XYZ file of C-alpha atoms in Angstrom:
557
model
C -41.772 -76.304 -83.521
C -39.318 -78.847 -81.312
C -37.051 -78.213 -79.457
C -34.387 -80.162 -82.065
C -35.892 -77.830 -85.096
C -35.087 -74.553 -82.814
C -31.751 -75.309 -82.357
C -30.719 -76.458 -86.141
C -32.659 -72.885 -87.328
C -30.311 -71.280 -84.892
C -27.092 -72.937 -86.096
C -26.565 -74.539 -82.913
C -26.827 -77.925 -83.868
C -26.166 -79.978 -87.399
C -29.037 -81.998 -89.272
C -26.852 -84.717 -88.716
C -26.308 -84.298 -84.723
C -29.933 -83.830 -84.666
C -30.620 -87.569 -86.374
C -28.117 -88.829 -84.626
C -29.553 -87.541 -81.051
C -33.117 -88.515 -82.489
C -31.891 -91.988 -83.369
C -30.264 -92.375 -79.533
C -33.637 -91.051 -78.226
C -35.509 -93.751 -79.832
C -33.503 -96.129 -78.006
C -33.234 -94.466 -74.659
C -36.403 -92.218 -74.603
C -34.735 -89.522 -73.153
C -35.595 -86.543 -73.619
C -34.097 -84.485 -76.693
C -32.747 -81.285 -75.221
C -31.197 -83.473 -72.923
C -29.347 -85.769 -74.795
C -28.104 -83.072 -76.671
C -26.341 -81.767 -73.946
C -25.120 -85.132 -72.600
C -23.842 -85.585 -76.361
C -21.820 -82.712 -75.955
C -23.046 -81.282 -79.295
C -24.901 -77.903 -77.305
C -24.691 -76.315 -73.380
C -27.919 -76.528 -71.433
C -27.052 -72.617 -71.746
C -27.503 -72.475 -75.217
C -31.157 -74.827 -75.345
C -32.469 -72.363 -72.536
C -31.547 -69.293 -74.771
C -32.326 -70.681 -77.663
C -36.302 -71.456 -76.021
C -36.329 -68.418 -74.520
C -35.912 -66.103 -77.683
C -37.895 -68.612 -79.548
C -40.882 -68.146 -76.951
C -40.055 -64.356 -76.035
C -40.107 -65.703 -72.747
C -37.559 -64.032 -69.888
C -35.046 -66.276 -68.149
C -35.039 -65.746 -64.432
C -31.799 -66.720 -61.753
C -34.467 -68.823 -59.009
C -31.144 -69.165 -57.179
C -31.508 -65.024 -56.562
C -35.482 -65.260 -56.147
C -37.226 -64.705 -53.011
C -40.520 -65.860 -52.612
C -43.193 -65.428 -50.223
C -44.588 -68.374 -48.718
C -48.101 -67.768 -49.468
C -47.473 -67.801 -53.042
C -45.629 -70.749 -52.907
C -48.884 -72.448 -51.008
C -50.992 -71.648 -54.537
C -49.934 -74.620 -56.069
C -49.850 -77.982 -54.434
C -46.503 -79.778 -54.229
C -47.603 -82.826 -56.257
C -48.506 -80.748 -59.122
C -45.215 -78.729 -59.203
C -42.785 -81.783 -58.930
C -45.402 -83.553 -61.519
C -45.155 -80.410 -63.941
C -42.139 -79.067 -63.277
C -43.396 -75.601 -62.429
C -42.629 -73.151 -59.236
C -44.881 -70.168 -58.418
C -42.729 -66.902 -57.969
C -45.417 -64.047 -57.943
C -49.000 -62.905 -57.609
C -49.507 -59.775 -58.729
C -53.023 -58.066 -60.377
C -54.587 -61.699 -60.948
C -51.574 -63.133 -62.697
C -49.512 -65.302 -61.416
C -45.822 -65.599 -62.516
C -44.565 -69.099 -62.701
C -41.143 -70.576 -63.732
C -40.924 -73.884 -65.702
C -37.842 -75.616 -67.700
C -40.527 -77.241 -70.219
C -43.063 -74.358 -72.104
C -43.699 -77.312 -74.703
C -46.578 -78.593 -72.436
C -48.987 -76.268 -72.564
C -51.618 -77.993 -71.490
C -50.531 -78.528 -67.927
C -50.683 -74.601 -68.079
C -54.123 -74.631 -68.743
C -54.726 -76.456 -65.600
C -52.555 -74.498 -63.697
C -55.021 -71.509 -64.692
C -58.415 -73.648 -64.068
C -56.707 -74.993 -60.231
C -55.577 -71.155 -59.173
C -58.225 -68.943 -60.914
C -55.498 -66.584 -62.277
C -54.274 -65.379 -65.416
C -50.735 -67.210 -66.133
C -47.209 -65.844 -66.970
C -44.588 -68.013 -67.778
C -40.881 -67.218 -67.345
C -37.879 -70.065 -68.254
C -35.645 -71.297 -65.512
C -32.344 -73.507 -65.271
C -33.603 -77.199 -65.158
C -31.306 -78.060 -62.382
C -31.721 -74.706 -60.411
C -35.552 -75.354 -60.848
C -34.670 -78.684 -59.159
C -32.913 -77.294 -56.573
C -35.729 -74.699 -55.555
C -38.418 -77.755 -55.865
C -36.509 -79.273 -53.069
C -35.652 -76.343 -51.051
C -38.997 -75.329 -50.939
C -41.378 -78.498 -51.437
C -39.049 -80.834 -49.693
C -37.505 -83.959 -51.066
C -40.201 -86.471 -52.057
C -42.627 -83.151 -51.204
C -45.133 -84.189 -53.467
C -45.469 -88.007 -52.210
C -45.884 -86.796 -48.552
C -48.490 -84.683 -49.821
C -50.600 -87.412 -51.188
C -49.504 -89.511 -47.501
C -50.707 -86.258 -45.587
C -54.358 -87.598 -46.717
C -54.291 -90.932 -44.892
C -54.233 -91.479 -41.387
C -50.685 -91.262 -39.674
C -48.959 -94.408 -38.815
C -49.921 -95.556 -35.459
C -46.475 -96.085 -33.044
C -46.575 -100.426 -33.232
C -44.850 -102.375 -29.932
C -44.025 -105.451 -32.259
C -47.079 -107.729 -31.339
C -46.903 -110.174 -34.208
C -50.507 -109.254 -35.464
C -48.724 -105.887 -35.256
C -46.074 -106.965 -37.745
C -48.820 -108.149 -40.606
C -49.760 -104.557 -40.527
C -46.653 -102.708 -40.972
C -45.482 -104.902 -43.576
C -49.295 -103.982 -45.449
C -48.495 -100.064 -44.393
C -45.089 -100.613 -45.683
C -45.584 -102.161 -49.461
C -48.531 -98.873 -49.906
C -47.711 -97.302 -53.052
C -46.818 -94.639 -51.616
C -44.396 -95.835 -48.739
C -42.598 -97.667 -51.866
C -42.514 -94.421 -53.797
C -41.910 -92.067 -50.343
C -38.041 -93.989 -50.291
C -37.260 -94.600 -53.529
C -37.594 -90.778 -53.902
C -35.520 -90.842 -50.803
C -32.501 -92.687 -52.398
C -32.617 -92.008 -55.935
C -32.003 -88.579 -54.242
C -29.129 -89.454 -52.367
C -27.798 -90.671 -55.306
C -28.317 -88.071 -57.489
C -26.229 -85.697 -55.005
C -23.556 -87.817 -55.169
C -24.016 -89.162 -51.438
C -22.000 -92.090 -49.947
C -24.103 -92.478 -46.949
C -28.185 -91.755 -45.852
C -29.093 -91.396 -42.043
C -32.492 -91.480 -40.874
C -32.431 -90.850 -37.290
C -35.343 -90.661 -35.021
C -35.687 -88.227 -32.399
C -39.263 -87.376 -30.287
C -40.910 -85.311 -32.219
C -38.703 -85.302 -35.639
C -37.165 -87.855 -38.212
C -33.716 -86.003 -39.483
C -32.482 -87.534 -43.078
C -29.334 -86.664 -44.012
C -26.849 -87.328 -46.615
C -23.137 -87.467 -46.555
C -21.748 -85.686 -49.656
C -17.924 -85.705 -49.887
C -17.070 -86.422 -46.529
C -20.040 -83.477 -44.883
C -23.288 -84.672 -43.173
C -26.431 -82.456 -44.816
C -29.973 -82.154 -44.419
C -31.993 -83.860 -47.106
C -34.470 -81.091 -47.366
C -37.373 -83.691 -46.508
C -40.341 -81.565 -45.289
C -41.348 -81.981 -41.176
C -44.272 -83.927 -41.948
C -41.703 -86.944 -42.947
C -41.915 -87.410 -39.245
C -45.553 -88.953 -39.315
C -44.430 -92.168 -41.701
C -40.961 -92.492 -39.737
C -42.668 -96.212 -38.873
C -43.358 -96.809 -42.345
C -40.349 -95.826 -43.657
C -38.224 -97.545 -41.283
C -40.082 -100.959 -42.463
C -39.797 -100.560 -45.853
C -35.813 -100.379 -46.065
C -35.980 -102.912 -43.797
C -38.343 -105.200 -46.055
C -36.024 -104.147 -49.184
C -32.780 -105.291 -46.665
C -34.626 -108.849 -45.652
C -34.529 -107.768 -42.568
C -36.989 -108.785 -39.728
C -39.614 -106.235 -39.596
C -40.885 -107.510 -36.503
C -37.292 -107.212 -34.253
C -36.873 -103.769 -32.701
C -34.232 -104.904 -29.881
C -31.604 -105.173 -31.640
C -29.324 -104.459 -34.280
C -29.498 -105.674 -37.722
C -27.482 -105.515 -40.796
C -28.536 -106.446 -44.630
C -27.998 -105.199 -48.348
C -30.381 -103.576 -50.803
C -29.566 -103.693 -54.837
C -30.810 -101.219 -56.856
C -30.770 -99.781 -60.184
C -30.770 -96.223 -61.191
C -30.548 -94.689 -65.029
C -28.361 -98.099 -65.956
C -25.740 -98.345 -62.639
C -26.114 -100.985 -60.263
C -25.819 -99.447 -56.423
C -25.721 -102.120 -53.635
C -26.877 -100.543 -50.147
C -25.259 -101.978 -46.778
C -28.042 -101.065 -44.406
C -27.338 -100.710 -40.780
C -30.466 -100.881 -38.161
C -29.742 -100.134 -34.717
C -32.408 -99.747 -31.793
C -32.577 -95.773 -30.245
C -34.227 -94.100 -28.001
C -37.089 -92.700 -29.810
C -37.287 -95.492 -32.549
C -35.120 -97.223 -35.063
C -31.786 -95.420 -36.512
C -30.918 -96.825 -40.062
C -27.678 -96.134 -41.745
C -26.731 -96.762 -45.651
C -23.593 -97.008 -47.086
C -24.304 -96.094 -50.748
C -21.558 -98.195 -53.134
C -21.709 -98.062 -56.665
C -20.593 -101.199 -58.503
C -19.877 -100.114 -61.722
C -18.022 -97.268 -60.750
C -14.741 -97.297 -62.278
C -11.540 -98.286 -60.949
C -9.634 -95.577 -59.731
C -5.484 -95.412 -60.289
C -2.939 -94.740 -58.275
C -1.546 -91.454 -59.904
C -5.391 -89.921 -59.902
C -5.708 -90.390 -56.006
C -3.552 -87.337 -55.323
C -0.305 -88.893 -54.337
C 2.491 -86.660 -55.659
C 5.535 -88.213 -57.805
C 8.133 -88.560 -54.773
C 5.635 -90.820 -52.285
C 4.029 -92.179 -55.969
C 7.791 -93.597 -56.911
C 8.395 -94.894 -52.896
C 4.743 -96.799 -52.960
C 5.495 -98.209 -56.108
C 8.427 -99.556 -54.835
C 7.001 -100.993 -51.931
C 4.701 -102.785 -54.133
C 6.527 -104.400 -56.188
C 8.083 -106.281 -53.477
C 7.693 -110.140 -52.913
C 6.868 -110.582 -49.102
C 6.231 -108.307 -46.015
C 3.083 -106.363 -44.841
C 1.745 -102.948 -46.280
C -0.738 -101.271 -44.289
C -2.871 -98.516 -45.317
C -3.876 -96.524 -42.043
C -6.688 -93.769 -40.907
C -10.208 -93.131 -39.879
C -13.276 -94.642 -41.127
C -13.876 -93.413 -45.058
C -10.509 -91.853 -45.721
C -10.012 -93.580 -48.823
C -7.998 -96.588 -47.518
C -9.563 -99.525 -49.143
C -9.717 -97.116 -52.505
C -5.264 -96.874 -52.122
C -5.619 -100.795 -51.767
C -7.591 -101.898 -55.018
C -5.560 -99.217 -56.828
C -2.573 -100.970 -55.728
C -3.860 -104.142 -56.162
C -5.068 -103.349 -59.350
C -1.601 -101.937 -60.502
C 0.469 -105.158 -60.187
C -2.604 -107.953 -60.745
C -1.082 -110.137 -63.804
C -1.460 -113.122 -65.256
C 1.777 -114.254 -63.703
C 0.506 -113.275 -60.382
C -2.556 -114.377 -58.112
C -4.074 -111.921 -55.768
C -6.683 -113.542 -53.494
C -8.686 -110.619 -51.057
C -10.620 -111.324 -47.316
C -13.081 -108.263 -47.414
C -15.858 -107.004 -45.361
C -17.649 -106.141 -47.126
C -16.203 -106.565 -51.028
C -16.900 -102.682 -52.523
C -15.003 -103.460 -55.812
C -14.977 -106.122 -57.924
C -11.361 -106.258 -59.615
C -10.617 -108.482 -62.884
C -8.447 -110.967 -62.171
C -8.349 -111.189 -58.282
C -10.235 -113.656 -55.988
C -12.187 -111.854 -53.483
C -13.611 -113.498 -50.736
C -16.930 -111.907 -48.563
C -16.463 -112.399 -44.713
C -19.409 -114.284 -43.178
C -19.252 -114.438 -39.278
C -22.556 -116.471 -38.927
C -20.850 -119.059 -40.725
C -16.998 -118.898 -38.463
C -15.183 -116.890 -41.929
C -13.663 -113.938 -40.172
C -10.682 -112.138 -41.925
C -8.327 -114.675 -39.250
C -9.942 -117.577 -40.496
C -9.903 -116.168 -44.146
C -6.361 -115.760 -44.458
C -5.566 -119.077 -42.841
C -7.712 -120.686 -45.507
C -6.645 -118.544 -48.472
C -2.966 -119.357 -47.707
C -3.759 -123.256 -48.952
C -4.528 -121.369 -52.488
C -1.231 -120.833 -53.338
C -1.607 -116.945 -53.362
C 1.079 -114.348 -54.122
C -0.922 -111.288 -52.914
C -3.288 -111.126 -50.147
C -5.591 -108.421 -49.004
C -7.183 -108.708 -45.366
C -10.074 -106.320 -45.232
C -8.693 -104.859 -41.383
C -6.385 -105.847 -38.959
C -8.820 -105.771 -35.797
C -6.960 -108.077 -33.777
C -4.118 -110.388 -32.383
C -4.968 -113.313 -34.381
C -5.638 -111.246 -37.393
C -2.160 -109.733 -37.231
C -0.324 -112.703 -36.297
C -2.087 -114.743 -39.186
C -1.025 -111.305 -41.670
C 2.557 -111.730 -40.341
C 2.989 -115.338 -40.457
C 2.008 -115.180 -44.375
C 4.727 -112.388 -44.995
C 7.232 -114.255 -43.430
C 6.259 -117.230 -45.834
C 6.955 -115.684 -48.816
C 3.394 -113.395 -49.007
C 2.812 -109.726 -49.890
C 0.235 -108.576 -47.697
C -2.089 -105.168 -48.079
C -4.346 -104.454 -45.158
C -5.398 -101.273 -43.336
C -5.871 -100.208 -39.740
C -7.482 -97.269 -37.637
C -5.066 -95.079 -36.550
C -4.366 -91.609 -36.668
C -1.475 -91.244 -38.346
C 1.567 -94.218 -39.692
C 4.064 -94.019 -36.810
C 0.710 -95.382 -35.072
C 0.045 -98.197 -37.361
C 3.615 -99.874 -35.595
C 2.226 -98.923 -31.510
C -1.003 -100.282 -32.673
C 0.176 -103.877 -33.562
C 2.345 -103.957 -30.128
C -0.513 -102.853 -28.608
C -2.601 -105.991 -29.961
C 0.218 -108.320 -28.677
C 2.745 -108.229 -31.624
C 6.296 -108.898 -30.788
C 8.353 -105.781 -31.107
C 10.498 -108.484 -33.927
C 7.854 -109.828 -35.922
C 6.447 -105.723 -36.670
C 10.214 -104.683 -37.635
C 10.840 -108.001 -39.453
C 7.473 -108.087 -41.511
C 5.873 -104.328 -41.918
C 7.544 -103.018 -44.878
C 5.425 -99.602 -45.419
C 2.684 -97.760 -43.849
C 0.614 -94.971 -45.687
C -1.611 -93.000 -43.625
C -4.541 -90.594 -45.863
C -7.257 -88.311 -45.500
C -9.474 -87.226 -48.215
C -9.882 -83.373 -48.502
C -12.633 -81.637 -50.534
C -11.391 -80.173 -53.824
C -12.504 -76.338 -54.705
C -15.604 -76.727 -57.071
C -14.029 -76.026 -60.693
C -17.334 -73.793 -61.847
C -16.693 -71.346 -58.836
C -13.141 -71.144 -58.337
C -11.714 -68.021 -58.112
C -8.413 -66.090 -56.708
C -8.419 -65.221 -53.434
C -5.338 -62.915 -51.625
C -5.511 -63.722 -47.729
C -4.729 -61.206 -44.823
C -1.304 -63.159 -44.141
C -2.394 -62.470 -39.724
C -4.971 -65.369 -41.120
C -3.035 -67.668 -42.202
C -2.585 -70.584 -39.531
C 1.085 -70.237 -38.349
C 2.280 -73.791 -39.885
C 1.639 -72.785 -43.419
C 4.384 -70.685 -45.278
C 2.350 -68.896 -48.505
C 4.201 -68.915 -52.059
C 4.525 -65.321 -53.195
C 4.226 -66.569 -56.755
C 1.532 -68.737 -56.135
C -1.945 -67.582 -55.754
C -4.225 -69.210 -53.220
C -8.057 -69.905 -54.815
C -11.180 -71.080 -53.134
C -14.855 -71.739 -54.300
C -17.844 -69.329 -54.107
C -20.116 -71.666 -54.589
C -22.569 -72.205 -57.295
C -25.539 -74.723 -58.338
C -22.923 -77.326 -59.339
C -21.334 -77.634 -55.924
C -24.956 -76.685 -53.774
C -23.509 -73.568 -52.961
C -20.491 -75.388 -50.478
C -17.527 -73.970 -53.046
C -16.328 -77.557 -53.045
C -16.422 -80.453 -55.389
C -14.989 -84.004 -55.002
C -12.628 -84.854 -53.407
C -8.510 -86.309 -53.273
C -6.403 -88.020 -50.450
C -3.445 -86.315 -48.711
C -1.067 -89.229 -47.883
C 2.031 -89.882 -45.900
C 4.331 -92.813 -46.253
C 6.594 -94.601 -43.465
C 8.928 -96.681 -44.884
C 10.496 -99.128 -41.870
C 14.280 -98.286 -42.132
C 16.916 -99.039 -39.467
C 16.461 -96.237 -37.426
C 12.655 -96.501 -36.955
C 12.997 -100.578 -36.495
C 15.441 -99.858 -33.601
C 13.019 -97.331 -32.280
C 10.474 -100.107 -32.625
C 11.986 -102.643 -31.210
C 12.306 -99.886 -27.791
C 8.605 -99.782 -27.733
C 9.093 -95.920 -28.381
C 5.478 -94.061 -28.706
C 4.283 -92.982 -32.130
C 5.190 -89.673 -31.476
C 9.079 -90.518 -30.863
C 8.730 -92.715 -34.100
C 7.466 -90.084 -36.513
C 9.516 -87.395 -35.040
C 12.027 -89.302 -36.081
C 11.165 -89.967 -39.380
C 10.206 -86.333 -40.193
C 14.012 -85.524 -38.997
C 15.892 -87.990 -41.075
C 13.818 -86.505 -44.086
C 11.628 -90.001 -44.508
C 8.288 -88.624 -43.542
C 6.037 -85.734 -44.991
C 3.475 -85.267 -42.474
C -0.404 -85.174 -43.662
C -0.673 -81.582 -42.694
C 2.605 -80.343 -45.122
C 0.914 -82.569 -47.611
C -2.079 -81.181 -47.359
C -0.763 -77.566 -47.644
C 0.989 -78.779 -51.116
C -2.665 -79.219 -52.134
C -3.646 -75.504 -51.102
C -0.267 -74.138 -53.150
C -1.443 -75.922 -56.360
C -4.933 -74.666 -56.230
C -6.786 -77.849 -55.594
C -8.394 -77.353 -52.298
C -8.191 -74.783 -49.121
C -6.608 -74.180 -45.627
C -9.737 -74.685 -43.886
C -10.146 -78.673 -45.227
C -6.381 -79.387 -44.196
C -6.921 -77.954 -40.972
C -10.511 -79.876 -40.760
C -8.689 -83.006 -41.804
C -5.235 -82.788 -40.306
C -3.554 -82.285 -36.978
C -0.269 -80.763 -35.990
């Protein structure tokens, strides 16, 4: 009996969601139970229940099971990611074994001819079998075993009958299979970045998962193939495999379950070998707006007013993968028209927005955002977006188009806004031109949100609380206790903390007296203009959508 027929006998499902799922699996040739659940017509809850009565077969929790390492060492690691199957027990010849998929029970029949033992099967979570397949076995655990076979890859000096082989090692089967294992798993956990970073006697993977570096989970004998790995992403990147001296940057497209993902790959010569960074980008990942980013109504209302205006500058401000260039499509995206052209200098372009002309810096070719914006201004444009302000010419090019009638959007690394107006002095801006052309300055940090599936009430020893946050006494404070959705962190996604400068008179005169950014924001925070990150931040913690630990990691008094 199938698993579509279980469910309709147990009034789970309708004949009619079950032709309709069987119709979509045709197509797709997913699997049932699963597209049932991404249908929305049953819970994965309910199909592991439902199998588990059906096959008087226990469900275990492998998120509460301990298992000894020799048991685990029973079955090889290519035959439990190939069948799906852990081993949790050996006991009296039998061994107990947890699987997500009893309809196969053939593959059990081998799993009794390989160990010699009589087998029990239990049922386990698909996902939480996942999750113990990698904690255990390692990601890509069962390719490396099949690797461990062949000789390890010899360290190569770059010889160029040296390179011939490493681009052979590098296209094995294997190798291909060893990274693309690698990265569909970074994507699956929802990762923005990969690093693979060499070190003497280890190669550490790790992925960056809202905003927090963590291991991959690839076993220690990774460290063997670290040359063959390295040479593969850089083969996918059209990169030279034969220059280890110095840096090199390319781009790897891929596809994964129907979404496009371009990679911007970053090789950089270290000590002990080649470092490679990827930022992971997904292309058809959906605009985001402005009211969903996490401003609230008050700063919402000021930006929109801000952007609406016909000239002056608009800078969006703070460290490296805060969200900036997010804030700026959003924006963009809010008051693109037919009535109004938008033309963007971007390095590199991570969103492709309807109706706006974006532009890809090249610096091989002389097309730096400067020479960008001096070309783009000879299209007529009503809008511009410079990817950074990273210099004098940059900035004076970004002010002479707002005096000339231009709205301009770009963002800069600084700590905070009052520091986006020292900043440009500091490049060589005249204290005039900032006052006369910067309009607005938002400064953001992205804070993890509390995992929805594990939220839960919390009431804090108040002698914990830092001294800069004042509690609610009707408002209860929450935070996450983790659970298989969030890999046990208690957080889930994340949403930006913003603060807005607006340039009035009082901070232009300050400006125009060279006073620091701390004199400028003090300033602004007095004359009730400017809601620091930090207070904005602890908003967040009052409404329940993330904790005082992420403001404090993110913020500063």
């Amino acid at each position: 009996m199938g698993i579509g027929t279980i469910l309709v006998e147990r009034g789970l499902i309708s004949d009619e969601q079950l032709a309709r799922a069987i119709a979509e699996q045709n197509r797709t040739g997913e699997r049932l139970d699963h597209l049932l659940v991404r249908l929305g017509f049953v819970t994965s809850e309910q199909v592991l229940e439902a199998i588990g009565q059906q096959f008087a077969m226990p469900i275990v929790d492998l998120g509460a099971v301990d298992v000894d390492a020799e048991v685990l060492r029973l079955l090889p690691a290519k035959l439990v990611f190939k069948q799906r199957c852990v081993p949790l027990e050996k006991r009296n010849g039998t061994l107990r074994v947890a699987t997500c998929d009893p309809f196969e029970l053939t593959a059990f029949d081998e799993l009794r001819l390989l160990t010699g033992l009589g087998i029990e099967l239990v049922l386990a979570d698909e996902q939480d079998l996942r999750k113990f397949i990698r904690a255990h076995y390692g990601v890509a655990g069962d390719t490396l075993d099949e690797l461990a076979g062949d000789d390890p890859i010899a360290e190569i000096e770059g010889a160029d009958s040296a390179a011939a082989d490493e681009i052979e090692q590098a296209q094995e089967a294997s190798v291909i299979r060893l990274v693309n294992d690698l990265l569909i798993e970074a994507i699956r956990e929802r990762a923005t970045d990969v690093h693979i970073e060499p070190y003497e006697d280890q190669l550490c993977i790790r992925y960056r998962v809202d905003g927090i570096l963590t291991h991959a989970g690839v076993p220690p004998t990774v460290n063997r193939f670290r040359n063959a790995i390295i040479s593969r992403m850089k083969i996918m990147a059209n990169l030279n495999i034969a220059e280890k001296r110095k840096p090199q940057d390319g781009r790897i497209s891929i596809r994964q379950k129907g979404e496009e993902f371009d990679l911007r790959v970053s090789v950089i010569p270290m000590l002990f070998g080649e470092g490679i960074v990827l930022r992971i980008l997904r292309k058809s990942q959906a605009m985001f707006e402005l009211d969903s980013l996490g401003m609230d109504a008050g700063l919402l209302a000021q930006w929109d007013e801000l952007i609406a205006r016909p000239h002056g500058i608009l800078l969006a401000t703070g460290p490296t993968g805060s969200g900036k260039s997010t804030t700026l499509y959003a924006s963009l995206a809010r008051i693109v028209s037919d009535e109004v052209k938008v033309i963007t200098v971007e390095d590199p372009v991570e969103y492709h927005v309807a109706g706006v002309n974006q532009i890809q810096v090249n610096r091989k070719v002389g097309l730096d955002f400067a020479a960008g914006l001096r070309s783009v201004l000879r299209h007529d444009p009503d809008v511009l977006m410079i990817g950074e302000i990273r210099d004098l010419e940059t900035a004076e090019a970004a002010v002479r188009a707002s005096l000339t009638g231009h709205l301009v959007f770009s963002t800069l690394h600084t700590n905070d806004a009052a520091g986006a107006m020292t900043r440009l002095l500091d490049m060589g801006v005249e204290p005039f031109l900032v006052t006369s052309s910067v309009d607005g300055v938002v400064a953001q940090r992205l804070v993890r949100t509390i995992c929805p599936e594990c939220r839960h009430e919390i009431d804090p020893d108040p002698a914990d609380l830092p001294g800069d946050f004042t509690p609610d006494p009707d408002t209860p404070l929450y935070v996450g206790k983790g659970c298989r959705e969030c890999r046990n962190s208690g957080y889930r996604g994340r949403v930006g903390i913003y603060e807005l400068l607006t340039m009035t008179e009082h901070i232009r005169d300050l400006v125009m007296k060279n006073a620091d950014a701390r004199r400028i924001a003090q300033a602004a925070v007095e004359a009730g203009d400017l809601e620091v990150l930090r207070v904005a931040g602890f908003k967040k913690v009052r409404q329940g959508v993330t904790t005082i630990p992420e403001v404090l990691r993110a913020t500063k008094l």
